[in-house]
Amino acid sequence: MVPCSMCPSIPALLPPTLAEPGSPPKGPAGCTSLDLPFVLVLGQGLGMPHLGVPRAQHGEMAVSITKWVDKWTPSPIPALARARPEVLTCTSWGAPIIWDGTFDPDVAQQEAIQQNLTIGLTVFAVGRYLEKYLARFLETAEQYFMVGQRVVYYVFTERPAAVPRLPLGPGRQLRVERVLRERRWQDVSMERMGTLHAALGGRLGREAHFVFCLDVDQYFSGAFGPETLADSVAQLHAWHYHWPRRLLPYESDPRSAAALAPGEGDFYYHAALFGGSVAALRRLTAHCMRGQRQDRALGLEARWHDESHLNKFFWLHKPAKVLSPEFCWCPELGQRAEIRRPRLLWAPKEYTLVRD
């Protein structure tokens, strides 16, 4: 086993994959560089290290660690460096990308129970979104979201009396918070950052250790457990995770606080699902709220509203964990080899019905 000298708190790394003659060396599993198509990582968070089951699709593998860190050094052990020059060690650490088969759900579950965690789940159900989507969202959350853990649901709506009162499992609570009905659906989307920021500074922040913020027009279809928890969690957008960076729909107007310049950006993240610790989410929501106010003062509105500002935040402050598209999948995209077990599915987007 080859230890990683720069990561003393992390167990010994798996042995490196030897390079084919004439090809560039491949680093030890657990680090990432050199355009490797698939690497395993002893990662952050519950249920780690990754089990690391690669999935091939048209000769490509599903990447299981972010590649925004590309620093390698030869082994610091002189004898090993001479005998095995292909052995490299990482000088920094990326974030795991969570796919089915790259974690142990039983280990994650037990670790969360031992830590006595409470997990918050926030959702906005305003206007016709309440009648159309909320009941199914909550019903499937009870079936699949953090089963066996303490959970507090926070439903934000302008009509608290209309929220369905579903039977909840042990240790699970539902809280309803009143919000104002905005004139435009875009404003509902953008104003939620300020609402979440206030809630995280209040009762929600006192009750929960980790919080996920989800859109209501989707539903759970598979186990969504504590393997997803980390200080900050971003979701790869199902429509864009295969796209080259130059085509990703970042905000391009340089006057906007959400703007990313050409060459900036790692992935395109979906604002329908993000999460993390209370402190980390307070920073994220404050950033987005501040950027939206700056844009509004200039008469601007980012291309994809709060999602544009969220992508700017995660470019500046890298997430600790990234969820693969399996965790928020769009059925319209059909079947793909790397999408084994979707955990959350987009509901049909009946915009003409719910946005008028």
CSV table of C-alpha atoms in Angstrom, one decimal:
chain,number,residue,atom,x,y,z
A,1,MET,CA,0.0,0.0,0.0
A,2,VAL,CA,1.3,3.4,-0.9
A,3,PRO,CA,0.8,6.2,1.7
A,4,CYS,CA,-0.1,9.7,0.5
A,5,SER,CA,2.4,11.9,2.4
A,6,MET,CA,0.3,15.1,1.8
A,7,CYS,CA,-2.9,13.6,3.3
A,8,PRO,CA,-1.7,12.3,6.7
A,9,SER,CA,-5.3,11.9,8.1
A,10,ILE,CA,-6.3,9.6,5.2
A,11,PRO,CA,-5.6,5.9,5.3
A,12,ALA,CA,-3.0,4.4,2.9
A,13,LEU,CA,-4.0,4.7,-0.7
A,14,LEU,CA,-4.7,1.8,-2.9
A,15,PRO,CA,-1.7,0.7,-5.1
A,16,PRO,CA,-1.3,2.7,-8.3
A,17,THR,CA,-2.3,1.4,-11.6
A,18,LEU,CA,0.8,0.7,-13.7
A,19,ALA,CA,1.1,2.6,-16.9
A,20,GLU,CA,1.2,0.8,-20.2
A,21,PRO,CA,4.6,1.1,-22.0
A,22,GLY,CA,4.8,4.5,-23.7
A,23,SER,CA,1.8,6.0,-21.9
A,24,PRO,CA,1.9,8.6,-19.2
A,25,PRO,CA,2.1,7.3,-15.6
A,26,LYS,CA,-1.1,6.9,-13.7
A,27,GLY,CA,-1.3,8.1,-10.1
A,28,PRO,CA,-2.4,6.1,-7.1
A,29,ALA,CA,-6.2,5.5,-6.7
A,30,GLY,CA,-7.5,8.3,-4.5
A,31,CYS,CA,-5.8,11.2,-6.4
A,32,THR,CA,-6.7,12.5,-9.8
A,33,SER,CA,-4.7,14.1,-12.6
A,34,LEU,CA,-3.3,13.3,-16.0
A,35,ASP,CA,-6.8,13.2,-17.6
A,36,LEU,CA,-7.5,9.8,-16.0
A,37,PRO,CA,-10.9,8.5,-17.2
A,38,PHE,CA,-11.8,7.0,-13.8
A,39,VAL,CA,-10.2,7.2,-10.4
A,40,LEU,CA,-11.2,6.0,-7.0
A,41,VAL,CA,-11.0,8.2,-3.9
A,42,LEU,CA,-10.8,7.7,-0.2
A,43,GLY,CA,-13.2,10.6,0.1
A,44,GLN,CA,-14.8,12.9,2.6
A,45,GLY,CA,-18.2,12.2,4.2
A,46,LEU,CA,-20.2,9.3,5.5
A,47,GLY,CA,-20.0,5.9,3.9
A,48,MET,CA,-16.5,6.6,2.5
A,49,PRO,CA,-14.1,5.4,1.3
A,50,HIS,CA,-15.6,4.7,-2.2
A,51,LEU,CA,-16.1,1.1,-3.1
A,52,GLY,CA,-15.3,2.3,-6.6
A,53,VAL,CA,-17.2,0.3,-9.2
A,54,PRO,CA,-16.4,1.8,-12.6
A,55,ARG,CA,-19.2,1.9,-15.2
A,56,ALA,CA,-18.3,1.9,-18.8
A,57,GLN,CA,-20.3,3.7,-21.5
A,58,HIS,CA,-19.1,3.8,-25.1
A,59,GLY,CA,-15.5,3.1,-23.8
A,60,GLU,CA,-15.6,5.8,-21.2
A,61,MET,CA,-15.8,5.6,-17.4
A,62,ALA,CA,-17.8,7.5,-14.8
A,63,VAL,CA,-15.5,9.9,-13.0
A,64,SER,CA,-15.7,9.5,-9.2
A,65,ILE,CA,-13.6,12.5,-8.1
A,66,THR,CA,-13.5,16.1,-9.2
A,67,LYS,CA,-10.5,17.2,-11.3
A,68,TRP,CA,-10.1,20.8,-10.2
A,69,VAL,CA,-6.9,19.7,-8.3
A,70,ASP,CA,-4.1,18.5,-10.6
A,71,LYS,CA,-0.9,18.6,-8.5
A,72,TRP,CA,1.3,15.6,-8.4
A,73,THR,CA,4.8,15.0,-6.9
A,74,PRO,CA,7.1,11.9,-7.0
A,75,SER,CA,7.0,9.7,-4.0
A,76,PRO,CA,8.7,11.3,-1.0
A,77,ILE,CA,10.3,8.0,-0.1
A,78,PRO,CA,13.7,8.0,-1.9
A,79,ALA,CA,14.0,4.2,-2.3
A,80,LEU,CA,10.4,4.0,-3.6
A,81,ALA,CA,10.9,6.9,-5.9
A,82,ARG,CA,14.0,5.2,-7.5
A,83,ALA,CA,12.3,1.7,-7.7
A,84,ARG,CA,8.9,2.9,-8.8
A,85,PRO,CA,9.1,6.3,-10.5
A,86,GLU,CA,5.5,5.9,-11.7
A,87,VAL,CA,4.2,6.3,-8.2
A,88,LEU,CA,3.0,9.8,-7.6
A,89,THR,CA,1.3,11.4,-4.6
A,90,CYS,CA,-1.3,14.0,-4.4
A,91,THR,CA,-0.5,17.5,-3.0
A,92,SER,CA,-4.2,18.5,-2.8
A,93,TRP,CA,-7.6,16.8,-2.5
A,94,GLY,CA,-10.6,16.8,-4.8
A,95,ALA,CA,-14.2,16.2,-3.9
A,96,PRO,CA,-15.9,12.8,-4.4
A,97,ILE,CA,-18.6,12.5,-7.0
A,98,ILE,CA,-21.2,10.1,-5.6
A,99,TRP,CA,-22.4,7.3,-8.0
A,100,ASP,CA,-24.3,4.2,-7.1
A,101,GLY,CA,-21.7,1.6,-6.1
A,102,THR,CA,-19.1,4.1,-4.9
A,103,PHE,CA,-20.1,4.1,-1.2
A,104,ASP,CA,-21.3,1.7,1.4
A,105,PRO,CA,-24.9,2.7,2.4
A,106,ASP,CA,-24.8,0.6,5.6
A,107,VAL,CA,-21.7,2.2,6.8
A,108,ALA,CA,-23.1,5.7,6.1
A,109,GLN,CA,-26.3,4.9,7.9
A,110,GLN,CA,-24.5,3.6,11.0
A,111,GLU,CA,-22.1,6.6,11.1
A,112,ALA,CA,-25.0,9.0,10.9
A,113,ILE,CA,-26.8,7.2,13.7
A,114,GLN,CA,-23.7,7.2,15.8
A,115,GLN,CA,-23.3,11.0,15.3
A,116,ASN,CA,-27.0,11.5,16.3
A,117,LEU,CA,-27.7,13.7,13.4
A,118,THR,CA,-30.9,15.7,12.5
A,119,ILE,CA,-31.3,16.4,8.8
A,120,GLY,CA,-33.4,19.2,7.4
A,121,LEU,CA,-35.2,19.2,4.1
A,122,THR,CA,-36.6,22.5,2.7
A,123,VAL,CA,-39.0,22.9,-0.1
A,124,PHE,CA,-41.0,25.9,-1.5
A,125,ALA,CA,-44.6,25.2,-2.6
A,126,VAL,CA,-46.1,28.4,-3.8
A,127,GLY,CA,-49.1,29.0,-6.0
A,128,ARG,CA,-50.2,26.0,-8.0
A,129,TYR,CA,-46.9,24.2,-7.3
A,130,LEU,CA,-48.5,23.2,-4.0
A,131,GLU,CA,-51.5,21.3,-5.4
A,132,LYS,CA,-49.5,19.9,-8.3
A,133,TYR,CA,-46.4,18.6,-6.6
A,134,LEU,CA,-46.2,18.8,-2.9
A,135,ALA,CA,-48.1,15.7,-1.8
A,136,ARG,CA,-46.1,13.4,-4.0
A,137,PHE,CA,-42.9,15.1,-2.9
A,138,LEU,CA,-43.6,14.5,0.8
A,139,GLU,CA,-45.0,11.0,0.3
A,140,THR,CA,-41.9,9.8,-1.6
A,141,ALA,CA,-39.6,11.7,0.8
A,142,GLU,CA,-41.1,9.6,3.7
A,143,GLN,CA,-40.4,6.5,1.7
A,144,TYR,CA,-36.8,7.2,0.5
A,145,PHE,CA,-35.2,10.3,2.1
A,146,MET,CA,-32.9,9.6,5.0
A,147,VAL,CA,-34.9,6.6,6.2
A,148,GLY,CA,-33.9,5.7,9.8
A,149,GLN,CA,-32.6,9.2,10.5
A,150,ARG,CA,-34.2,12.2,12.3
A,151,VAL,CA,-35.6,14.5,9.7
A,152,VAL,CA,-37.4,17.9,9.9
A,153,TYR,CA,-39.3,19.0,6.8
A,154,TYR,CA,-39.6,22.7,6.2
A,155,VAL,CA,-42.4,23.7,3.7
A,156,PHE,CA,-42.4,27.3,2.7
A,157,THR,CA,-45.8,28.4,1.3
A,158,GLU,CA,-48.2,31.3,1.3
A,159,ARG,CA,-51.0,28.9,2.1
A,160,PRO,CA,-50.1,26.9,5.2
A,161,ALA,CA,-53.6,25.5,5.7
A,162,ALA,CA,-53.4,23.8,2.2
A,163,VAL,CA,-50.3,21.8,3.1
A,164,PRO,CA,-51.2,18.0,3.2
A,165,ARG,CA,-50.7,16.5,6.7
A,166,LEU,CA,-49.2,13.1,6.0
A,167,PRO,CA,-48.4,10.5,8.6
A,168,LEU,CA,-44.7,10.7,9.4
A,169,GLY,CA,-42.3,8.1,10.6
A,170,PRO,CA,-40.6,8.1,14.1
A,171,GLY,CA,-38.3,11.0,14.6
A,172,ARG,CA,-39.7,13.0,11.6
A,173,GLN,CA,-41.4,16.3,11.8
A,174,LEU,CA,-43.1,18.7,9.4
A,175,ARG,CA,-42.9,22.5,9.9
A,176,VAL,CA,-44.8,25.0,7.7
A,177,GLU,CA,-43.4,28.5,7.2
A,178,ARG,CA,-45.5,31.2,5.6
A,179,VAL,CA,-43.9,33.3,2.8
A,180,LEU,CA,-45.3,36.0,0.6
A,181,ARG,CA,-46.6,35.1,-2.9
A,182,GLU,CA,-44.3,36.9,-5.4
A,183,ARG,CA,-45.7,38.4,-8.6
A,184,ARG,CA,-43.5,36.5,-10.9
A,185,TRP,CA,-42.2,32.9,-10.7
A,186,GLN,CA,-38.7,34.1,-11.2
A,187,ASP,CA,-39.0,36.2,-8.1
A,188,VAL,CA,-40.1,33.1,-6.1
A,189,SER,CA,-37.0,31.3,-7.3
A,190,MET,CA,-34.7,34.2,-6.4
A,191,GLU,CA,-36.2,35.3,-3.1
A,192,ARG,CA,-35.9,31.8,-1.7
A,193,MET,CA,-32.2,32.4,-1.0
A,194,GLY,CA,-33.0,35.2,1.4
A,195,THR,CA,-35.8,33.1,3.0
A,196,LEU,CA,-33.5,30.2,3.4
A,197,HIS,CA,-30.8,32.4,4.9
A,198,ALA,CA,-33.2,33.7,7.5
A,199,ALA,CA,-34.5,30.2,8.3
A,200,LEU,CA,-30.9,28.8,8.7
A,201,GLY,CA,-30.2,31.6,11.2
A,202,GLY,CA,-33.4,30.7,13.1
A,203,ARG,CA,-35.2,27.5,14.2
A,204,LEU,CA,-34.1,25.4,11.2
A,205,GLY,CA,-30.4,26.2,12.0
A,206,ARG,CA,-30.9,25.2,15.6
A,207,GLU,CA,-32.7,22.0,14.8
A,208,ALA,CA,-30.6,20.5,12.0
A,209,HIS,CA,-27.0,19.6,11.5
A,210,PHE,CA,-27.2,19.3,7.8
A,211,VAL,CA,-29.9,20.7,5.4
A,212,PHE,CA,-30.9,19.9,1.8
A,213,CYS,CA,-32.7,22.5,-0.3
A,214,LEU,CA,-34.9,20.9,-3.0
A,215,ASP,CA,-37.4,22.0,-5.7
A,216,VAL,CA,-40.9,20.7,-5.2
A,217,ASP,CA,-41.5,19.6,-8.8
A,218,GLN,CA,-39.6,16.3,-8.4
A,219,TYR,CA,-40.1,13.2,-6.4
A,220,PHE,CA,-37.9,10.5,-4.8
A,221,SER,CA,-37.6,7.2,-6.5
A,222,GLY,CA,-34.7,5.5,-4.6
A,223,ALA,CA,-32.8,5.6,-1.4
A,224,PHE,CA,-31.4,9.0,-0.6
A,225,GLY,CA,-29.3,8.5,2.5
A,226,PRO,CA,-26.5,10.0,4.6
A,227,GLU,CA,-23.9,9.1,2.1
A,228,THR,CA,-24.9,12.4,0.5
A,229,LEU,CA,-24.0,14.5,3.5
A,230,ALA,CA,-21.0,16.8,3.6
A,231,ASP,CA,-20.1,20.4,4.6
A,232,SER,CA,-21.3,21.6,1.1
A,233,VAL,CA,-23.0,19.5,-1.5
A,234,ALA,CA,-23.6,20.3,-5.2
A,235,GLN,CA,-25.7,18.5,-7.8
A,236,LEU,CA,-24.5,17.8,-11.4
A,237,HIS,CA,-27.2,19.0,-13.7
A,238,ALA,CA,-28.7,16.1,-15.6
A,239,TRP,CA,-29.0,18.0,-18.9
A,240,HIS,CA,-25.4,19.4,-18.8
A,241,TYR,CA,-23.1,16.9,-17.1
A,242,HIS,CA,-21.8,15.6,-20.5
A,243,TRP,CA,-21.4,19.1,-22.1
A,244,PRO,CA,-18.0,20.7,-22.6
A,245,ARG,CA,-17.4,23.7,-20.4
A,246,ARG,CA,-17.6,26.2,-23.3
A,247,LEU,CA,-21.3,25.2,-23.8
A,248,LEU,CA,-22.4,25.3,-20.2
A,249,PRO,CA,-25.1,28.0,-19.6
A,250,TYR,CA,-23.3,30.1,-17.1
A,251,GLU,CA,-24.2,33.8,-16.8
A,252,SER,CA,-22.0,35.6,-19.4
A,253,ASP,CA,-23.0,39.3,-18.8
A,254,PRO,CA,-19.8,40.7,-17.1
A,255,ARG,CA,-22.0,43.3,-15.3
A,256,SER,CA,-23.8,40.5,-13.4
A,257,ALA,CA,-22.5,39.3,-10.0
A,258,ALA,CA,-23.2,35.8,-11.3
A,259,ALA,CA,-21.0,36.1,-14.4
A,260,LEU,CA,-18.2,33.6,-15.1
A,261,ALA,CA,-15.6,34.5,-17.6
A,262,PRO,CA,-14.6,32.2,-20.5
A,263,GLY,CA,-12.6,29.3,-19.1
A,264,GLU,CA,-14.1,29.6,-15.6
A,265,GLY,CA,-16.4,27.1,-14.1
A,266,ASP,CA,-16.0,23.4,-13.2
A,267,PHE,CA,-19.4,21.8,-13.8
A,268,TYR,CA,-22.9,23.1,-14.2
A,269,TYR,CA,-24.7,22.6,-10.9
A,270,HIS,CA,-28.5,22.3,-10.5
A,271,ALA,CA,-30.2,24.6,-8.1
A,272,ALA,CA,-33.0,22.0,-7.7
A,273,LEU,CA,-30.8,20.2,-5.1
A,274,PHE,CA,-28.0,21.6,-2.9
A,275,GLY,CA,-27.1,21.1,0.7
A,276,GLY,CA,-24.6,21.1,3.4
A,277,SER,CA,-24.0,22.1,7.0
A,278,VAL,CA,-25.9,25.0,8.4
A,279,ALA,CA,-22.9,27.3,8.4
A,280,ALA,CA,-21.9,26.4,4.8
A,281,LEU,CA,-25.5,27.0,3.6
A,282,ARG,CA,-25.6,30.3,5.4
A,283,ARG,CA,-22.5,31.4,3.4
A,284,LEU,CA,-24.0,30.1,0.1
A,285,THR,CA,-27.4,31.8,0.6
A,286,ALA,CA,-25.8,35.1,1.7
A,287,HIS,CA,-23.6,35.1,-1.4
A,288,CYS,CA,-26.5,34.5,-3.8
A,289,MET,CA,-28.8,37.0,-2.0
A,290,ARG,CA,-26.0,39.6,-2.1
A,291,GLY,CA,-25.4,39.0,-5.8
A,292,GLN,CA,-29.1,39.2,-6.7
A,293,ARG,CA,-29.4,42.5,-4.9
A,294,GLN,CA,-26.3,43.9,-6.8
A,295,ASP,CA,-27.8,42.8,-10.1
A,296,ARG,CA,-31.2,44.3,-9.2
A,297,ALA,CA,-29.6,47.6,-8.4
A,298,LEU,CA,-28.2,47.6,-11.9
A,299,GLY,CA,-31.4,46.5,-13.5
A,300,LEU,CA,-30.0,43.1,-14.3
A,301,GLU,CA,-31.3,39.6,-13.9
A,302,ALA,CA,-29.1,36.6,-14.3
A,303,ARG,CA,-29.8,34.1,-17.1
A,304,TRP,CA,-30.9,31.3,-14.8
A,305,HIS,CA,-31.8,33.4,-11.7
A,306,ASP,CA,-30.6,31.9,-8.4
A,307,GLU,CA,-29.0,28.9,-10.2
A,308,SER,CA,-26.6,31.3,-11.9
A,309,HIS,CA,-25.5,32.8,-8.6
A,310,LEU,CA,-25.2,29.3,-7.1
A,311,ASN,CA,-22.9,28.3,-9.9
A,312,LYS,CA,-20.8,31.3,-9.3
A,313,PHE,CA,-20.6,30.5,-5.6
A,314,PHE,CA,-19.4,26.9,-6.2
A,315,TRP,CA,-16.8,28.2,-8.7
A,316,LEU,CA,-15.4,30.4,-6.0
A,317,HIS,CA,-16.0,27.9,-3.1
A,318,LYS,CA,-15.6,24.3,-4.2
A,319,PRO,CA,-18.2,21.9,-2.8
A,320,ALA,CA,-17.0,19.2,-0.5
A,321,LYS,CA,-19.1,16.6,-2.3
A,322,VAL,CA,-20.7,16.4,-5.7
A,323,LEU,CA,-23.8,14.2,-6.4
A,324,SER,CA,-23.9,12.5,-9.7
A,325,PRO,CA,-26.9,12.9,-12.0
A,326,GLU,CA,-28.4,9.7,-10.5
A,327,PHE,CA,-29.4,11.8,-7.5
A,328,CYS,CA,-31.6,14.2,-9.6
A,329,TRP,CA,-32.4,12.7,-13.0
A,330,CYS,CA,-34.7,13.8,-15.8
A,331,PRO,CA,-36.7,10.8,-17.3
A,332,GLU,CA,-36.9,12.7,-20.6
A,333,LEU,CA,-33.2,12.0,-21.1
A,334,GLY,CA,-34.0,8.2,-21.3
A,335,GLN,CA,-31.7,5.4,-20.1
A,336,ARG,CA,-28.0,5.8,-19.9
A,337,ALA,CA,-25.5,3.2,-18.9
A,338,GLU,CA,-24.0,5.3,-16.0
A,339,ILE,CA,-27.4,6.1,-14.5
A,340,ARG,CA,-28.0,2.9,-12.6
A,341,ARG,CA,-30.4,3.9,-9.8
A,342,PRO,CA,-32.0,7.3,-10.0
A,343,ARG,CA,-32.8,8.7,-6.5
A,344,LEU,CA,-34.8,11.7,-7.4
A,345,LEU,CA,-36.8,12.2,-10.6
A,346,TRP,CA,-38.0,15.4,-12.3
A,347,ALA,CA,-41.8,15.5,-12.4
A,348,PRO,CA,-43.4,16.7,-15.7
A,349,LYS,CA,-42.8,20.5,-16.0
A,350,GLU,CA,-46.2,21.8,-16.7
A,351,TYR,CA,-45.1,25.4,-16.8
A,352,THR,CA,-48.2,26.8,-18.5
A,353,LEU,CA,-50.3,25.4,-15.7
A,354,VAL,CA,-48.2,26.3,-12.6
A,355,ARG,CA,-46.5,29.6,-13.6
A,356,ASP,CA,-49.4,31.8,-14.7
